[in-house]
Amino acid sequence: MRISKKMERRMAAYQQDLMEKHCEEVENMYRQTRGWRHDYRNHIQTMKAYLSMGRYEELADYLDQLDEDLQAVDMVVKTGNVMVDAVLNSKISVARARQITVEAKARVPRQLSIAEVDLCVILGNLLDNAIEACMRVAPEKDRFIRVYIDILRGQLYIYVINAVKEKPRRQGGRYLSAKSARGHGYGLVRMDQVVEKYQGYLDRQDEDGVFATEVLLPLDTPE
């Protein structure tokens, strides 16, 4: 499919916006972590004070509050690959803040032959689309996203499944973006381009209130 210069410029602008959005989300996540670490000494002093005064019930309540705060900033996924960890954890943080249940399991090499910007396009779009789809689902308890990433036969395997309110629209076998009046949004186009660039595999399916995307990208690095 030949893409016009105007479309290329629009997609380049879209990709830049995506990267800036992602960087902002990651910075916010690490800002929360740094804030918690900065307050660590104060937390210790407060708990010691409760303990020395024998105020055990208040100490227990304080510990419960700290546990909740720590869970909010702790990294949910730790693959060892900095880029993947940053994208996944920032998006998972956004999803959970919107009352979306998220399950994630990932195993990724520290070094990948796939360019970081391309990986950001894939993961960022997959999770942004999943979050946006879940936000249209009611009640909140029915919102969910499941992420699975692993190495499969020398390829990076990415699988994302999420709840949807209604069956997505299709045209000529291609899924249409719910965000674009013209249908196929820039995010979906960019994902297709990245997968094609690496001669990978991409499949999208929907069934019974769920939408699933499966991506395979060949790797040059050992598992």
XYZ file of C-alpha atoms in Angstrom:
223
model
C 0.000 0.000 0.000
C 1.531 3.293 -1.124
C 1.331 6.051 1.485
C 1.200 9.713 0.521
C 3.712 12.246 1.818
C 0.924 13.957 3.754
C 0.006 10.702 5.476
C 3.668 10.038 6.277
C 3.975 13.462 7.928
C 0.827 12.854 9.957
C 2.066 9.478 11.133
C 5.478 10.924 12.001
C 3.726 13.579 14.104
C 1.569 10.879 15.685
C 4.648 8.833 16.578
C 6.305 11.872 18.137
C 3.181 12.548 20.216
C 3.136 8.900 21.298
C 6.765 9.038 22.441
C 6.212 12.289 24.346
C 3.125 10.830 26.026
C 5.020 7.695 26.975
C 7.981 9.652 28.346
C 5.606 11.745 30.455
C 3.948 8.620 31.872
C 7.308 7.006 32.674
C 8.593 10.191 34.305
C 5.442 10.374 36.428
C 5.931 6.759 37.539
C 9.546 7.322 38.551
C 8.666 10.639 40.188
C 6.308 8.745 42.473
C 9.049 6.222 43.266
C 11.600 8.922 44.019
C 9.074 10.699 46.249
C 8.473 7.550 48.280
C 12.202 6.965 48.715
C 12.700 10.584 49.768
C 10.125 10.128 52.536
C 11.575 6.803 53.665
C 13.512 8.243 56.643
C 10.452 10.163 57.831
C 8.365 6.999 57.667
C 10.930 5.119 59.769
C 11.000 7.865 62.403
C 7.203 7.960 62.609
C 6.972 4.193 63.071
C 9.677 4.256 65.753
C 7.720 6.940 67.587
C 4.507 4.885 67.535
C 6.465 1.838 68.729
C 8.199 3.648 71.607
C 4.855 5.019 72.833
C 3.183 1.640 72.624
C 0.616 2.911 70.103
C 0.504 -0.393 68.253
C -2.898 0.021 66.622
C -1.867 3.321 65.057
C 1.419 1.750 63.987
C -0.485 -1.056 62.269
C -2.706 1.470 60.448
C 0.358 3.415 59.347
C 2.000 0.265 58.006
C -1.163 -0.563 56.048
C -1.110 2.892 54.455
C 2.568 2.530 53.538
C 1.873 -0.861 52.000
C -0.834 0.630 49.779
C 1.459 3.473 48.708
C 4.301 1.099 47.924
C 2.080 -1.147 45.819
C 0.986 1.918 43.839
C 4.565 2.819 42.830
C 6.231 -0.591 42.730
C 7.080 -1.950 39.304
C 4.574 -4.644 38.427
C 6.633 -6.177 35.618
C 10.395 -6.688 35.832
C 11.710 -8.309 32.662
C 15.240 -6.942 32.874
C 14.790 -4.997 29.631
C 14.635 -1.326 30.588
C 12.527 -0.190 27.642
C 9.933 -2.946 27.982
C 9.731 -2.477 31.762
C 9.240 1.268 31.373
C 6.469 0.971 28.775
C 4.605 -1.853 30.495
C 4.730 -0.419 33.998
C 3.739 3.088 32.964
C 0.740 1.783 30.992
C -0.257 -0.652 33.733
C -0.160 2.219 36.224
C -2.479 4.260 33.987
C -4.855 1.300 33.515
C -5.134 0.486 37.203
C -5.743 4.139 38.034
C -8.799 3.812 35.781
C -10.108 0.744 37.617
C -8.986 -1.731 34.960
C -7.824 -5.121 36.195
C -4.442 -5.916 34.651
C -2.544 -9.197 34.558
C 0.901 -9.157 32.989
C 3.660 -11.685 32.492
C 6.737 -10.881 30.444
C 10.165 -12.355 29.690
C 12.378 -10.335 27.386
C 16.142 -10.311 26.643
C 18.099 -7.342 28.008
C 19.243 -6.506 24.486
C 16.940 -6.597 21.478
C 17.624 -6.199 17.776
C 14.304 -4.327 17.527
C 14.717 -0.550 17.702
C 13.381 0.954 20.940
C 11.195 3.452 19.100
C 9.587 0.598 17.134
C 8.993 -1.437 20.276
C 7.447 1.626 21.895
C 5.082 1.984 18.935
C 3.948 -1.637 19.258
C 3.550 -1.822 23.032
C 2.354 1.747 23.462
C -0.387 1.415 20.868
C -1.471 -2.037 22.027
C -1.918 -0.906 25.616
C -3.354 2.530 24.798
C -5.971 0.879 22.581
C -6.734 -1.720 25.263
C -7.168 0.982 27.919
C -9.416 3.079 25.678
C -11.559 0.051 24.830
C -11.909 -0.876 28.504
C -12.989 2.649 29.410
C -16.112 2.131 27.286
C -16.997 -1.035 29.233
C -19.472 -0.881 32.099
C -19.578 -1.899 34.890
C -15.968 -1.306 35.966
C -15.615 -4.843 37.333
C -15.790 -6.149 33.750
C -12.770 -4.143 32.602
C -9.611 -6.196 32.147
C -6.351 -6.358 30.213
C -4.042 -9.362 30.039
C -0.514 -9.080 28.660
C 1.845 -11.925 27.833
C 5.317 -11.413 26.333
C 7.913 -14.138 25.838
C 10.470 -15.577 23.437
C 8.929 -18.112 21.083
C 11.090 -19.977 18.558
C 13.579 -17.124 18.236
C 10.884 -14.460 18.016
C 9.521 -11.865 20.416
C 5.929 -12.925 21.095
C 3.467 -10.268 22.298
C -0.126 -11.073 23.187
C -2.654 -8.575 24.549
C -6.310 -9.323 25.238
C -8.831 -6.870 26.661
C -12.509 -6.336 27.295
C -14.599 -4.482 24.694
C -18.088 -3.053 24.916
C -19.168 -4.031 21.421
C -17.862 -5.779 18.336
C -15.202 -3.608 16.631
C -15.936 -2.320 13.136
C -14.144 -3.858 10.166
C -13.672 -2.860 6.547
C -12.162 -5.128 3.958
C -10.820 -7.444 6.636
C -9.125 -4.542 8.445
C -10.169 -3.370 11.916
C -11.151 0.286 12.130
C -10.088 2.663 14.872
C -12.875 3.800 17.206
C -11.081 7.151 17.554
C -11.047 8.137 13.905
C -14.040 9.235 11.861
C -12.237 7.886 8.785
C -11.799 4.575 10.542
C -8.247 3.280 10.422
C -6.271 5.354 12.953
C -2.596 6.245 12.694
C -1.746 3.979 15.621
C -2.985 0.874 13.827
C -1.202 1.921 10.630
C 2.084 2.454 12.489
C 1.811 -0.934 14.179
C 1.238 -2.605 10.818
C 4.245 -0.779 9.365
C 6.568 -1.795 12.204
C 5.553 -5.452 11.995
C 6.043 -5.382 8.213
C 9.440 -3.705 8.652
C 10.700 -6.684 10.675
C 8.862 -9.191 8.477
C 6.875 -10.244 11.505
C 3.367 -11.502 12.084
C 0.332 -9.634 13.396
C -3.164 -10.958 13.993
C -6.190 -9.228 15.498
C -9.298 -11.111 16.615
C -12.511 -10.347 18.494
C -15.012 -12.682 20.107
C -17.610 -12.553 22.900
C -16.743 -9.176 24.406
C -12.958 -9.465 24.078
C -10.360 -8.207 21.613
C -6.988 -9.897 21.161
C -3.828 -8.924 19.306
C -0.947 -11.291 18.649
C 2.444 -10.085 17.387
C 5.586 -12.010 16.461
C 8.822 -10.132 15.725
C 11.969 -12.038 14.644
C 15.004 -11.628 16.933
C 18.681 -11.675 16.068
C 19.726 -11.941 19.720
C 19.985 -15.221 21.649
C 17.234 -16.081 24.125
